[in-house]
Coordinates of C-alpha atoms in Angstrom, one line a residue:
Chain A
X1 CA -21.9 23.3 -14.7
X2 CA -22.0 20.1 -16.2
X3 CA -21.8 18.0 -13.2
X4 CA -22.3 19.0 -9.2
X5 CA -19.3 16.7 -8.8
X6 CA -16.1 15.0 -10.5
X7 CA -14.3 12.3 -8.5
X8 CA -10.7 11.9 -10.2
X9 CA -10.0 8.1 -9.4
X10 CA -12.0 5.0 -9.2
X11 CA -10.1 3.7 -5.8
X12 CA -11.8 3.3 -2.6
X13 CA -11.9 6.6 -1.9
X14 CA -13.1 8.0 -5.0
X15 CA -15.8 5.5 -5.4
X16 CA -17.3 5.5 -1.8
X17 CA -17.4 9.6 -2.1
X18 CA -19.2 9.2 -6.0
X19 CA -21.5 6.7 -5.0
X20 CA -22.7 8.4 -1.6
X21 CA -23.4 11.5 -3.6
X22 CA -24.7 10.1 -6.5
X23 CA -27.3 8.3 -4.0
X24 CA -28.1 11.6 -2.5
X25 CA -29.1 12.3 -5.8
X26 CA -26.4 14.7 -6.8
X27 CA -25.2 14.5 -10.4
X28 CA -21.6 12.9 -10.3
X29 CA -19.1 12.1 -13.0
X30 CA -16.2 9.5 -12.2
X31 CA -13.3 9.9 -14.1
X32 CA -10.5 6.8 -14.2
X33 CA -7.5 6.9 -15.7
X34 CA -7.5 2.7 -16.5
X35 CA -8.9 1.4 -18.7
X36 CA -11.1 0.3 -16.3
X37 CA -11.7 0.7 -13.0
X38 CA -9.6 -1.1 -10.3
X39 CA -6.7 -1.3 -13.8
X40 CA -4.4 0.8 -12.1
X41 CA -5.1 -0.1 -8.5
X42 CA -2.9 -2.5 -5.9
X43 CA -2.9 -3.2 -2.4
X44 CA -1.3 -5.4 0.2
X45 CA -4.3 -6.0 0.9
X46 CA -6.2 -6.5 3.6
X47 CA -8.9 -4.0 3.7
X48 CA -10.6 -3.3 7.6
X49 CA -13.8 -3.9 6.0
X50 CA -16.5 -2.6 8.9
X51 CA -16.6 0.9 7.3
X52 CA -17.9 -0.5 4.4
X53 CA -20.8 -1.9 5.8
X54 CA -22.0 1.7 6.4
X55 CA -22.2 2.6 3.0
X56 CA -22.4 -1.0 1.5
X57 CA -24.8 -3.1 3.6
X58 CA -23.9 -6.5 3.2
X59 CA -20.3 -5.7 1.8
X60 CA -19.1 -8.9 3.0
X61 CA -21.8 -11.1 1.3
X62 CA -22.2 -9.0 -2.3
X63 CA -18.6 -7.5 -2.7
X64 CA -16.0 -9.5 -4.3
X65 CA -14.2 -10.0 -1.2
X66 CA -11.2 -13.1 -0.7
X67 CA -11.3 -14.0 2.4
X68 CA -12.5 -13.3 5.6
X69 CA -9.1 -12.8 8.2
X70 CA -9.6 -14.6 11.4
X71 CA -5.9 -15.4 12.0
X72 CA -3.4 -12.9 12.2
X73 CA 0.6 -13.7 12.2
X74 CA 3.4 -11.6 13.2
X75 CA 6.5 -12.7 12.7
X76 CA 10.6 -11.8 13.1
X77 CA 12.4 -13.3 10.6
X78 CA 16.1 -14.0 11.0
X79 CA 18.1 -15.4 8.2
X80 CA 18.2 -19.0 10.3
X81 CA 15.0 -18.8 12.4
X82 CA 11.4 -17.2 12.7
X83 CA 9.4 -15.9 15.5
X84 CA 6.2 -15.6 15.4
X85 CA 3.4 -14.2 17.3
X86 CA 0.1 -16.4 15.9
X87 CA -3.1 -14.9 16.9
X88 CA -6.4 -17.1 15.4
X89 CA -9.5 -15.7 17.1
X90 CA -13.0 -16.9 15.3
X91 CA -14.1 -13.1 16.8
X92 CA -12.8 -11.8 14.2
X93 CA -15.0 -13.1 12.2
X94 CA -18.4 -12.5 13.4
X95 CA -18.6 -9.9 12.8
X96 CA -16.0 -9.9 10.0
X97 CA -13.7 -7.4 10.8
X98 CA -11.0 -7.8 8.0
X99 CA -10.8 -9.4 4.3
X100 CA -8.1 -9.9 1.8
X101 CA -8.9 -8.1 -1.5
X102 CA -8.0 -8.3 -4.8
X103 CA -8.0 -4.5 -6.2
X104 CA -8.6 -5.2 -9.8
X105 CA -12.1 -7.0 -9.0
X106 CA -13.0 -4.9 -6.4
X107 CA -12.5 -1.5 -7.5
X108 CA -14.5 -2.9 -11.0
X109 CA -17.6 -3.6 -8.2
X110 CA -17.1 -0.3 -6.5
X111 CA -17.9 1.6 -9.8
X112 CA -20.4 -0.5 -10.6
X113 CA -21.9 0.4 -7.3
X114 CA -21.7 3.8 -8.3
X115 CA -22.7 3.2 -11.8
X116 CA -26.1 1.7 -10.4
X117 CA -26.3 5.0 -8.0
X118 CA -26.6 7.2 -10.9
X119 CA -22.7 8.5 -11.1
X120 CA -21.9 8.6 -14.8
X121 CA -18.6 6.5 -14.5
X122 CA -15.9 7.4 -17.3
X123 CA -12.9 4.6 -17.5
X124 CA -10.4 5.8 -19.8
X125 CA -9.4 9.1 -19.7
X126 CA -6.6 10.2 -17.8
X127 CA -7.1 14.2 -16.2
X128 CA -4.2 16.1 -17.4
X129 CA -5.4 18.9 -15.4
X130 CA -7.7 21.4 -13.0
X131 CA -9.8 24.1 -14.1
X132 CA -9.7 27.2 -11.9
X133 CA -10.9 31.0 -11.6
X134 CA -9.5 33.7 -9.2
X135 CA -8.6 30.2 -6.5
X136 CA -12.0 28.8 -7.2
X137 CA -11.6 25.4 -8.9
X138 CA -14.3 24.6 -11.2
X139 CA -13.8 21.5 -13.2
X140 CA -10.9 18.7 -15.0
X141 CA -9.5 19.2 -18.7
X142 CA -8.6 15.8 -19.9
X143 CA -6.9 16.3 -23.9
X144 CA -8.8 19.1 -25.1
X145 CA -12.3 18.5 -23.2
X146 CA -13.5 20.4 -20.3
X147 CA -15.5 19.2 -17.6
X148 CA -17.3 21.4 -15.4
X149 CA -18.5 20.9 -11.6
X150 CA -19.1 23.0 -8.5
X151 CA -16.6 20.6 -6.5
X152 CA -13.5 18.3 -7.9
X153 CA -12.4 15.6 -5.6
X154 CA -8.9 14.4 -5.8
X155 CA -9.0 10.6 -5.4
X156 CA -6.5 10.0 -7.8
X157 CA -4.1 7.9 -5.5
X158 CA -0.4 8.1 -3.5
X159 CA 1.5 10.3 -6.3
X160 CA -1.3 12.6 -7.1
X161 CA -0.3 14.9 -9.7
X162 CA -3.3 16.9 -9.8
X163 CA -2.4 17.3 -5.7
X164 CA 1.3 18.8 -6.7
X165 CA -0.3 20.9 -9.7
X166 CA -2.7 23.0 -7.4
X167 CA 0.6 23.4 -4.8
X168 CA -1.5 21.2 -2.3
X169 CA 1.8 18.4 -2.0
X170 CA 5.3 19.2 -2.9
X171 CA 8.1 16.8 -2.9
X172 CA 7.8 14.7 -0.4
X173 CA 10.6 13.3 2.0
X174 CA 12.4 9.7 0.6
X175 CA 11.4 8.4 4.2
X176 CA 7.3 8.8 4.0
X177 CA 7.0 6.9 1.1
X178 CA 7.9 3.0 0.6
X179 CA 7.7 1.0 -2.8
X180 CA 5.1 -2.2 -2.2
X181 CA 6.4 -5.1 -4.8
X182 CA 3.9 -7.6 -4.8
X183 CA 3.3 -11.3 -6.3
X184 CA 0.1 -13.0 -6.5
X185 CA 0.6 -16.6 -6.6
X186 CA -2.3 -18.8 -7.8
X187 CA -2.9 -22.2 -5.1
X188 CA -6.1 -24.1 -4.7
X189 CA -8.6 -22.9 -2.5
X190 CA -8.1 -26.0 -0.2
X191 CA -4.4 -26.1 -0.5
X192 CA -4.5 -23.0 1.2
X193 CA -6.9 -24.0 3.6
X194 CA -4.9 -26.7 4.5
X195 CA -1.2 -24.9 4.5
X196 CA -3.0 -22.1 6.8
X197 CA -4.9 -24.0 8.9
X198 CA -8.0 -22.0 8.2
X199 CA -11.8 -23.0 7.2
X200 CA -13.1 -22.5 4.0
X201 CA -13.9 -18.4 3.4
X202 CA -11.4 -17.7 6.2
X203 CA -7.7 -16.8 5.8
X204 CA -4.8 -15.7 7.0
X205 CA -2.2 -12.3 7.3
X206 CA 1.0 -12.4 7.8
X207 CA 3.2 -9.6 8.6
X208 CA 6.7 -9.5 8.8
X209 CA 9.6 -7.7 9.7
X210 CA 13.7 -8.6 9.7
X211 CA 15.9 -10.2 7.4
X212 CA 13.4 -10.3 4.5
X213 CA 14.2 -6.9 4.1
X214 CA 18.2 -7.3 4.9
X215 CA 17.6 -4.5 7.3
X216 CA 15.8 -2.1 5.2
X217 CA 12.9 -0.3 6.8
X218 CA 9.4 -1.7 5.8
X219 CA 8.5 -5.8 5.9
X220 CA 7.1 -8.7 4.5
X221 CA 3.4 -9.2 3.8
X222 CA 1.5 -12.7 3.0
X223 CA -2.4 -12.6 2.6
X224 CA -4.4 -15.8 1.5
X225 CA -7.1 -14.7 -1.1
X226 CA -9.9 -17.6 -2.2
X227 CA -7.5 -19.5 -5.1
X228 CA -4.1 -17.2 -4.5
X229 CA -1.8 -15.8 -2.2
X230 CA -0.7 -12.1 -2.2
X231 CA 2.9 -12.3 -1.0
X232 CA 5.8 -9.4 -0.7
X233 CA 7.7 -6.1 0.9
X234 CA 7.1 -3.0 1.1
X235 CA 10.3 -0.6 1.7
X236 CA 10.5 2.6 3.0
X237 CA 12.2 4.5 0.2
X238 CA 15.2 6.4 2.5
X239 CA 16.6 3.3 3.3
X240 CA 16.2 1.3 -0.2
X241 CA 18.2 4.3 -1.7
X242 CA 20.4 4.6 1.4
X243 CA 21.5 0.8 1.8
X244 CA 22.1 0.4 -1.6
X245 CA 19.7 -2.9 -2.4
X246 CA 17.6 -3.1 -5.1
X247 CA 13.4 -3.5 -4.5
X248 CA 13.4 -6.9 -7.0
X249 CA 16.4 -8.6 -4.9
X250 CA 14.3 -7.7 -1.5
X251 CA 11.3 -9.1 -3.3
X252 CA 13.1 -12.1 -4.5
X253 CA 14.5 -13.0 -1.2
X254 CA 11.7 -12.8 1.0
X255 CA 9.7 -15.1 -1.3
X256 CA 12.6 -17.4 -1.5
X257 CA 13.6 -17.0 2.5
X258 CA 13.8 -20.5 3.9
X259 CA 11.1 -19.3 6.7
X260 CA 8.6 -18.6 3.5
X261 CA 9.1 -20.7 0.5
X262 CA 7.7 -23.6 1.8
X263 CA 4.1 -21.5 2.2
X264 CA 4.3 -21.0 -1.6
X265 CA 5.0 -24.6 -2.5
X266 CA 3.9 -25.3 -5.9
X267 CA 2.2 -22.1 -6.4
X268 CA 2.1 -20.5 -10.0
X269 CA 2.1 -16.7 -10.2
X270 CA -0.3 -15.2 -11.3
X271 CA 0.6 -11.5 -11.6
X272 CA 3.3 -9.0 -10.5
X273 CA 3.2 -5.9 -9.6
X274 CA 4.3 -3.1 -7.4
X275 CA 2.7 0.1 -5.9
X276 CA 4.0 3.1 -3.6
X277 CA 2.9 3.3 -0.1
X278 CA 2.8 6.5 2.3
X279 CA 4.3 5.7 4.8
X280 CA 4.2 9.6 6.6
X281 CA 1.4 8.9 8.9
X282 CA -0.2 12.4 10.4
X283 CA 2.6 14.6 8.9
X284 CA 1.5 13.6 5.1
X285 CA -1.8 14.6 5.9
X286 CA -2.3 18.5 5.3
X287 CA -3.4 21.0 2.4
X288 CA -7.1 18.8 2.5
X289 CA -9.5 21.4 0.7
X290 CA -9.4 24.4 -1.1
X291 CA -12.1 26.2 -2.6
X292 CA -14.1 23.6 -5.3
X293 CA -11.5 21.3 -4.2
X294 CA -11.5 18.3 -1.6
X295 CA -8.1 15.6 -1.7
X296 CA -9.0 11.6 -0.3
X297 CA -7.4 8.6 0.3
X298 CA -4.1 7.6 -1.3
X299 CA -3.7 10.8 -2.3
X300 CA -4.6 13.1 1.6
X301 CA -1.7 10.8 2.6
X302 CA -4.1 8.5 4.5
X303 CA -2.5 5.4 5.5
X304 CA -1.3 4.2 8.7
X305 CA 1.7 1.4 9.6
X306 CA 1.7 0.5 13.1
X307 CA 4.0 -2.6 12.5
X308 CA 0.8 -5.5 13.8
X309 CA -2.4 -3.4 11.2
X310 CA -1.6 -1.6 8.0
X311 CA -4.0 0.2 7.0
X312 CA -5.2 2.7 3.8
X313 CA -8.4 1.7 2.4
X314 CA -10.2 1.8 5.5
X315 CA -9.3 5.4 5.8
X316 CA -9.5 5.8 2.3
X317 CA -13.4 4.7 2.4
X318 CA -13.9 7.1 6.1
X319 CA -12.1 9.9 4.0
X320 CA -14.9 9.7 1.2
X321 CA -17.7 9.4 3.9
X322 CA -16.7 13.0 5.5
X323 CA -15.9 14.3 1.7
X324 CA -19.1 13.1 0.5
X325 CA -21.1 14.7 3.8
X326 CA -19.5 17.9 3.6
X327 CA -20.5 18.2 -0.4
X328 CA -23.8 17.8 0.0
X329 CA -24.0 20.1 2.9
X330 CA -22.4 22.6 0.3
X331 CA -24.3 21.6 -2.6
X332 CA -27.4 22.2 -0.4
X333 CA -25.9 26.0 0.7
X334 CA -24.9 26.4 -2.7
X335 CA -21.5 27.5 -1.2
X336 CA -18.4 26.0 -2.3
X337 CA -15.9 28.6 -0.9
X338 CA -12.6 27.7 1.3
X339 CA -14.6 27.4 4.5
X340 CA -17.3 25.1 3.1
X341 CA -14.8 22.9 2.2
X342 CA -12.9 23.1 5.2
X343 CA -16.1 21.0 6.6
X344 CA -14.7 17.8 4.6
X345 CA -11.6 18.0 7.0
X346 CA -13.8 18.9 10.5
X347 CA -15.8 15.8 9.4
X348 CA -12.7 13.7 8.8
X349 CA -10.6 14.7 11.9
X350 CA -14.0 13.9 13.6
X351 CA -14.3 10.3 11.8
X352 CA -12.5 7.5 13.2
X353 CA -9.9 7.5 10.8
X354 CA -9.0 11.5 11.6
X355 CA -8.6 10.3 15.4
X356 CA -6.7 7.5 14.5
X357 CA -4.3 9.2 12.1
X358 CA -3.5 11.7 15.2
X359 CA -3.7 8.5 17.7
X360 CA -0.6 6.9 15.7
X361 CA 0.8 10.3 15.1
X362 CA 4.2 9.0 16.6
X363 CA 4.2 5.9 15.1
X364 CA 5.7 6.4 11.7
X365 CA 9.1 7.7 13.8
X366 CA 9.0 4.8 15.8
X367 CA 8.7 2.6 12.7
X368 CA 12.0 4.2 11.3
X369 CA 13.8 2.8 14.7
X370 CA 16.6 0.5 12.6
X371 CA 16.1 -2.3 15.8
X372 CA 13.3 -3.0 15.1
X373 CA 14.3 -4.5 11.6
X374 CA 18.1 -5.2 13.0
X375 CA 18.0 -6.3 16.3
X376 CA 15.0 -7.3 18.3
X377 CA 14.3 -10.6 15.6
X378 CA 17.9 -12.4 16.4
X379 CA 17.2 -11.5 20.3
X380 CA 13.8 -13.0 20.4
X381 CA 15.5 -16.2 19.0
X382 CA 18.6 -16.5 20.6
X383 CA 16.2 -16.1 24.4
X384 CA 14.0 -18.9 22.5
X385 CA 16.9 -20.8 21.6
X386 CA 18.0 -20.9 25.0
X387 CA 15.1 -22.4 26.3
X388 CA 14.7 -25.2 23.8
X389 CA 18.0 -26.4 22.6
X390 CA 18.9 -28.2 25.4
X391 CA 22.4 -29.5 24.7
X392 CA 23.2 -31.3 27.5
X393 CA 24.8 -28.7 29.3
X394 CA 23.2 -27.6 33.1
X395 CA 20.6 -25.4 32.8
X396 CA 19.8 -21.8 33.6
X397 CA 17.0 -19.9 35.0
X398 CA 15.0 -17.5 32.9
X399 CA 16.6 -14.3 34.4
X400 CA 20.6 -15.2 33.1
X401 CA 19.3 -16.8 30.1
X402 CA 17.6 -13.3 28.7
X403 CA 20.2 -11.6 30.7
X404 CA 22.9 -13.8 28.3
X405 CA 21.1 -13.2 24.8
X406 CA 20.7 -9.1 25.6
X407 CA 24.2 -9.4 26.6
X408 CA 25.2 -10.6 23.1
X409 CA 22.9 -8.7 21.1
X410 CA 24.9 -5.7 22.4
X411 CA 21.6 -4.1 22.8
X412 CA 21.4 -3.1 26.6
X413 CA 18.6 -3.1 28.9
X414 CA 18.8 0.9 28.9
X415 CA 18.2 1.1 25.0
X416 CA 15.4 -2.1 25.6
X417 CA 13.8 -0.1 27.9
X418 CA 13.6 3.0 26.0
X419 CA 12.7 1.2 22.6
X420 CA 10.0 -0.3 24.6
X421 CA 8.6 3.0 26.2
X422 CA 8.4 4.6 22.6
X423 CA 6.5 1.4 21.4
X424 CA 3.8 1.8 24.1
X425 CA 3.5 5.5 23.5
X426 CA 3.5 5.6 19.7
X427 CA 1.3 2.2 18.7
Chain B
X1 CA 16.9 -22.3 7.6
X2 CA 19.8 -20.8 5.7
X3 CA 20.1 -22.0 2.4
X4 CA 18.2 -20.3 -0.2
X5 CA 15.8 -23.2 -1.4
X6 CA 13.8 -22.3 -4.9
X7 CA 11.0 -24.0 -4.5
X8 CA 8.3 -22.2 -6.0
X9 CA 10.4 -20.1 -9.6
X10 CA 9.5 -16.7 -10.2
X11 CA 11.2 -16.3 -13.3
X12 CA 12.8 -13.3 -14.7
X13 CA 11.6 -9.9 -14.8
X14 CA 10.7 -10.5 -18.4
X15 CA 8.9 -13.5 -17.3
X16 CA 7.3 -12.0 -14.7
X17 CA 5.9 -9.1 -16.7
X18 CA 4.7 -11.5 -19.4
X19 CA 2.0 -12.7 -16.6
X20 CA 0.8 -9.1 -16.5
X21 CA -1.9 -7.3 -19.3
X22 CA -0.4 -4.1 -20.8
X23 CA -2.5 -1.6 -23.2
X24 CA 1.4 -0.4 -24.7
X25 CA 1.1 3.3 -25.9
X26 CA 3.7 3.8 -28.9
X27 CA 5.0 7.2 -26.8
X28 CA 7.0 6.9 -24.0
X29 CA 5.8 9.0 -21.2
X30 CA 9.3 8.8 -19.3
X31 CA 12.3 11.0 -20.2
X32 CA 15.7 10.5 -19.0
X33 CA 17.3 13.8 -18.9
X34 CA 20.9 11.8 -19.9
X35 CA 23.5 15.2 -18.9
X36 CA 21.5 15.3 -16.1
X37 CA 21.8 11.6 -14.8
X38 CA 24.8 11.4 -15.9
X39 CA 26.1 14.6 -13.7
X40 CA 24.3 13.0 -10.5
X41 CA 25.2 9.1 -11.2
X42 CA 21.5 8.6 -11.0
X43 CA 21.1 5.7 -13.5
X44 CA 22.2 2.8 -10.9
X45 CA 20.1 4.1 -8.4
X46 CA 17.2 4.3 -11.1
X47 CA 17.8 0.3 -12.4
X48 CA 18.2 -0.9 -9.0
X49 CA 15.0 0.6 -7.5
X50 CA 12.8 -0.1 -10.7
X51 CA 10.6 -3.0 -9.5
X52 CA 9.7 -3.7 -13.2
X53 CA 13.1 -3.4 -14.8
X54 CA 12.4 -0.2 -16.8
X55 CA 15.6 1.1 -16.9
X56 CA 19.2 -0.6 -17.8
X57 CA 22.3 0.8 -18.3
X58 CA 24.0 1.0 -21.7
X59 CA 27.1 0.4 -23.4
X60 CA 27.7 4.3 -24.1
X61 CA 27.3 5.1 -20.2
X62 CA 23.4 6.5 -20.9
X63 CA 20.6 5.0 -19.2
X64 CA 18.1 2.7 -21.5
X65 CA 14.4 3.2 -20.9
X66 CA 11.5 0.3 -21.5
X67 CA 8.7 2.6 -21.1
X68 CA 6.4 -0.7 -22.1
X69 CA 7.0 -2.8 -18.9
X70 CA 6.4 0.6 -16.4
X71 CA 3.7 -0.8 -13.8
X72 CA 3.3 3.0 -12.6
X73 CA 4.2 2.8 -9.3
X74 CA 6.1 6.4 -8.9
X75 CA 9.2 5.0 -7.0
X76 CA 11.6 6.2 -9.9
X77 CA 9.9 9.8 -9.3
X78 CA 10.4 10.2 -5.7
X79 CA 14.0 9.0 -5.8
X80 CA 15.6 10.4 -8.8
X81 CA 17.7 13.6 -8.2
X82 CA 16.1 16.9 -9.3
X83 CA 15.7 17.5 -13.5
X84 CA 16.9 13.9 -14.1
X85 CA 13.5 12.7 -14.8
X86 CA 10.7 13.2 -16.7
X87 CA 7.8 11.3 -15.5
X88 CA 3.9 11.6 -16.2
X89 CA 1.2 8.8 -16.0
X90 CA 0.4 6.9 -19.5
X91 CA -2.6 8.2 -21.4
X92 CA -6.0 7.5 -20.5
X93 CA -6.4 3.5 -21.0
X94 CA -2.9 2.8 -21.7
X95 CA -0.4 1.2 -19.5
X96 CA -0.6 -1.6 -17.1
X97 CA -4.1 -3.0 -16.4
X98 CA -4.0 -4.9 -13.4
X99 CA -6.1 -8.3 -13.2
X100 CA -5.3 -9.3 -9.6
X101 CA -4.3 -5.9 -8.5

C-alpha cells in the first residue's frame, strides 16, 4: 500500500479526517482537485465553529476566521416591507459559538494544518476514479497513476462523482438540492461595523426568507466578513425549475431589494460565485461506508436547513471526527471489511451531528411548506402595520386587528394552527 | 420600499466573472447532447438556471456552451433531462479558483 489513507477533497471534511489521522501518526495522502486547496470551495458561510476547537485548539485565534457572529437577524421580506426578528446576544461570543468564513483562505489553512501533521497534501490532481478488488476498495487512479491505501475517504463535496461511481448516490430528487449564488462585496472593516452595529471582530447573519426569492423555496443570506460582506440565495432546485425563474434574476433582486441595497451601499464586489447545497436533510444521508470506503461531509449529504441555523461544515468537521476514529480503530485491527467501516457511521449517528441530522429529520418537509416563502411575510406586516400606521381612524384591539390581517391573507386560523404545529415538531 | 433602487452595480455576467481567477483548460468538459435537448426543450431551462451564463441559445435553435466561465457548481447536472448532458469536473488544476470562496 502506498498510503494507510487517501482523503479525496481538501474541504472541511476531508481536512479534519487527514489531519486527525495524520496526527495519530498514520500515513495519509490528500488529494484536491484545485489548484489549491479551498480553489473549488464556497459557503454561505457561517461555520458553527465549537467543533473545531476539538481538533484545532484555538481555532478562533490561529484560523483565518471573519468574524465572530454575535447578532443574528431573521427577516420576512415583502416586496414593500421587512420583518425582522434581531437577536444580538454578546453570549454568543464568549465563548464564540459562530464565525463567518471565507472558504478560499480557510480551506488553504486547513491543509496546511494537515500538511504540518504529516499528511502528504496533493493540490492539483483531480481523481477520475476508485480502485477496487472483489467489493474491497483499495486506492484512487487519477490520469494514469495509481494510488494505493487500506481506506479511501470520499470528501470530495455535494456532487460527488466518485459517490455515484461506486453506486453509493444515484440521482437525486430536484427538491434536496438548491443552487447557492453568492457575491462577496468588498466594504471597510469599520463601514461594516458601523452599518451592523457590531464591535470590531464581531459581525452579523442575516437570514432571509420571502419575496427575495419571488416565492421560490430557499432564501436570502447576508454575512459580514472582516473587509466584505457575503450576500445571496440559495434555491431549492424543484421550485427554480418549476416556477420558471432564472438563479441570476433571484440573485440580482435580492441584492437590489429595496429592504437590502442600502446594506451594500458603496460596496465593490469582489467575487461571484455559486455552489449547490443539499438540502435533503436525514433522507440524503445513507450508503456511508463500504468496505475500504468511508463518504463525509458535502458529499454523506450532511447539511441541515432549519430556516433560523444552516448548517454543513459543522457536520462536515463531526463527520471527519467519527471517520477519522473509526480508521484508526481499523488501521489498529488491520481490518478494513464492511463492518469495520460501518463503525464510521455508529460513531457518527453517536456524534452530535448524527443526533441532530435525525433531530431535524422533519424539517427539510416542513421547509418545502410554500407559506412559509408566500404567506406568513405579508401577514406579519399587515398585523404590524395595523398597529403602527395609525391613520386617524378609531382604533382596534389586538384580537380583531390579527383577526382582520388573517382574514385577508386568506390563510385561516385552521391552516395557522397546523403550519404552526409542524414548525414546533420539525425545527 | 418598492422601487428597485441600484445602488451598489453588479455588472453583467461577463463583468461579474471578470472579478473571478480561472486556470481555462483548452477542452471543454461539458457536452450538450443537441438531438437530445432539442427533443426535451432543455436549452431554456439550462440558460436560465446557469448562475454563470454558460449556456445561450443560438440562432440555429442549438444550445451554445462557454465551458470557460463554468464555476462548477452541478446545478446544470441535477436539472437537465436524462442524456442531454455531459458533465464531468475540469482537470486537476483547471477551472475556477476561488479567492473569497
Amino acid at each position: 500500500m502506498d498510503f494507510d489513507v487517501i482523503v479525496v477533497g481538501a474541504g472541511i471534511a476531508g481536512c479534519v479526517t487527514a489531519y486527525q489521522l495524520a496526527s495519530g501518526g498514520h500515513s495519509v495522502l490528500l488529494v484536491e482537485r484545485g489548484a489549491e486547496p479551498g480553489a473549488k470551495n464556497l459557503s454561505g458561510g457561517v461555520l458553527y465553529c465549537r467543533v473545531m476547537e476539538k481538533v484545532f485548539p484555538g481555532f478562533v485565534d490561529k484560523a483565518p476566521v471573519e468574524r465572530r457572529i454575535t447578532r443574528n437577524y431573521l427577516g420576512f421580506l415583502n416586496q414593500d416591507s421587512l420583518v425582522g426578528i434581531d437577536y444580538h446576544d454578546q453570549r454568543l461570543g464568549q465563548p464564540v459559538n459562530a464565525v463567518s468564513v471565507l472558504r478560499a483562505k480557510l480551506d488553504a489553512w486547513l491543509a496546511e494544518q494537515c500538511e504540518g501533521a504529516g499528511a502528504v497534501v496533493m493540490p492539483g490532481i483531480k481523481v477520475d476514479s476508485l480502485l477496487s478488488e472483489n467489493g474491497q476498495y483499495r486506492g484512487i487512479k487519477a490520469g494514469d497513476d495509481e494510488l494505493t491505501a487500506n481506506v479511501v475517504v470520499l470528501a470530495d463535496g455535494v456532487n460527488s462523482f466518485l459517490a455515484r461511481e461506486a453506486g453509493l448516490r444515484g440521482k437525486e430528487p430536484l427538491k434536496h438540492l438548491a443552487v447557492g449564488v453568492k457575491s462577496v462585496i468588498g466594504l471597510p472593516a469599520g463601514v461594516i461595523e458601523d452599518r451592523f452595529g457590531v464591535a470590531p471582530g464581531e459581525g452579523a447573519a442575516y437570514a432571509i426568507v420571502g419575496d427575495c426569492t419571488a416565492g421560490v423555496g430557499g432564501g436570502g443570506f447576508l454575512y459580514t466578513n472582516q473587509e466584505s460582506l457575503s450576500i445571496g440565495v440559495v434555491l431549492r432546485l424543484d421550485d427554480l425549475v418549476a416556477k420558471g425563474l432564472g438563479s441570476v434574476e433571484l440573485h440580482d433582486r435580492f441584492v437590489q431589494h429595496p429592504g437590502i441595497a442600502p446594506l451594500l451601499k458603496d460596496g465593490e464586489l469582489l467575487e461571484y460565485g455559486c455552489h449547490l447545497v443539499a438540502e435533503g436533510g436525514q433522507a440524503m444521508v445513507h450508503d456511508l461506508a463500504r468496505p475500504g470506503l468511508v463518504v463525509v461531509g458535502d458529499a454523506a449529504g450532511l447539511t441541515l436547513n432549519t430556516g433560523l441555523t444552516v448548517r454543513g461544515m459543522d457536520l462536515a468537521a463531526a463527520s471527519g471526527i467519527a471517520a477519522a476514529s473509526a480508521i484508526e480503530d481499523a488501521l489498529a485491527d488491520k481490518h478494513f471489511s464492511q463492518a469495520a467501516m460501518d463503525g464510521y457511521v455508529a460513531r457518527l449517528n453517536q456524534s452530535f451531528a448524527g443526533k441532530d441530522m435525525a433531530t431535524y429529520a422533519k424539517a427539510p418537509a416542513f421547509m418545502e411548506n410554500p407559506r412559509l416563502f408566500n404567506d406568513y411575510g405579508p401577514l406579519l406586516a399587515n398585523i404590524l402595520r395595523g398597529f403602527y400606521n395609525l391613520d386617524t381612524t378609531p382604533r382596534e384591539h389586538a384580537l380583531p386587528v390579527v383577526r382582520g390581517a388573517l382574514k385577508a391573507s386568506g390563510l385561516g386560523l385552521v391552516r395557522l394552527a397546523r403550519d404552526g404545529l409542524a414548525g414546533v415538531r420539525a425545527l | 420600499m418598492s422601487e428597485k433602487v441600484a445602488i451598489m452595480e453588479l455588472g453583467s455576467i461577463t463583468q461579474r466573472l471578470n472579478k473571478v481567477q480561472f486556470g481555462t483548460d483548452s477542452a471543454s468538459h461539458i457536452t450538450v447532447n443537441q438531438g437530445a435537448a432539442k427533443a426535451a426543450g432543455a436549452g431554456p431551462l439550462l440558460v436560465r438556471i446557469c448562475p454563470a451564463g454558460v449556456y445561450s441559445l443560438q440562432p440555429d435553435g442549438s444550445v451554445g456552451v462557454l465551458h470557460a466561465a463554468c464555476l462548477e457548481c452541478g446545478t446544470c447536472l441535477a436539472v437537465a433531462p436524462p442524456g442531454v448532458l455531459e458533465w464531468h469536473y475540469p482537470a486537476g488544476g483547471m477551472g475556477v479558483a476561488f479567492r473569497q470562496g
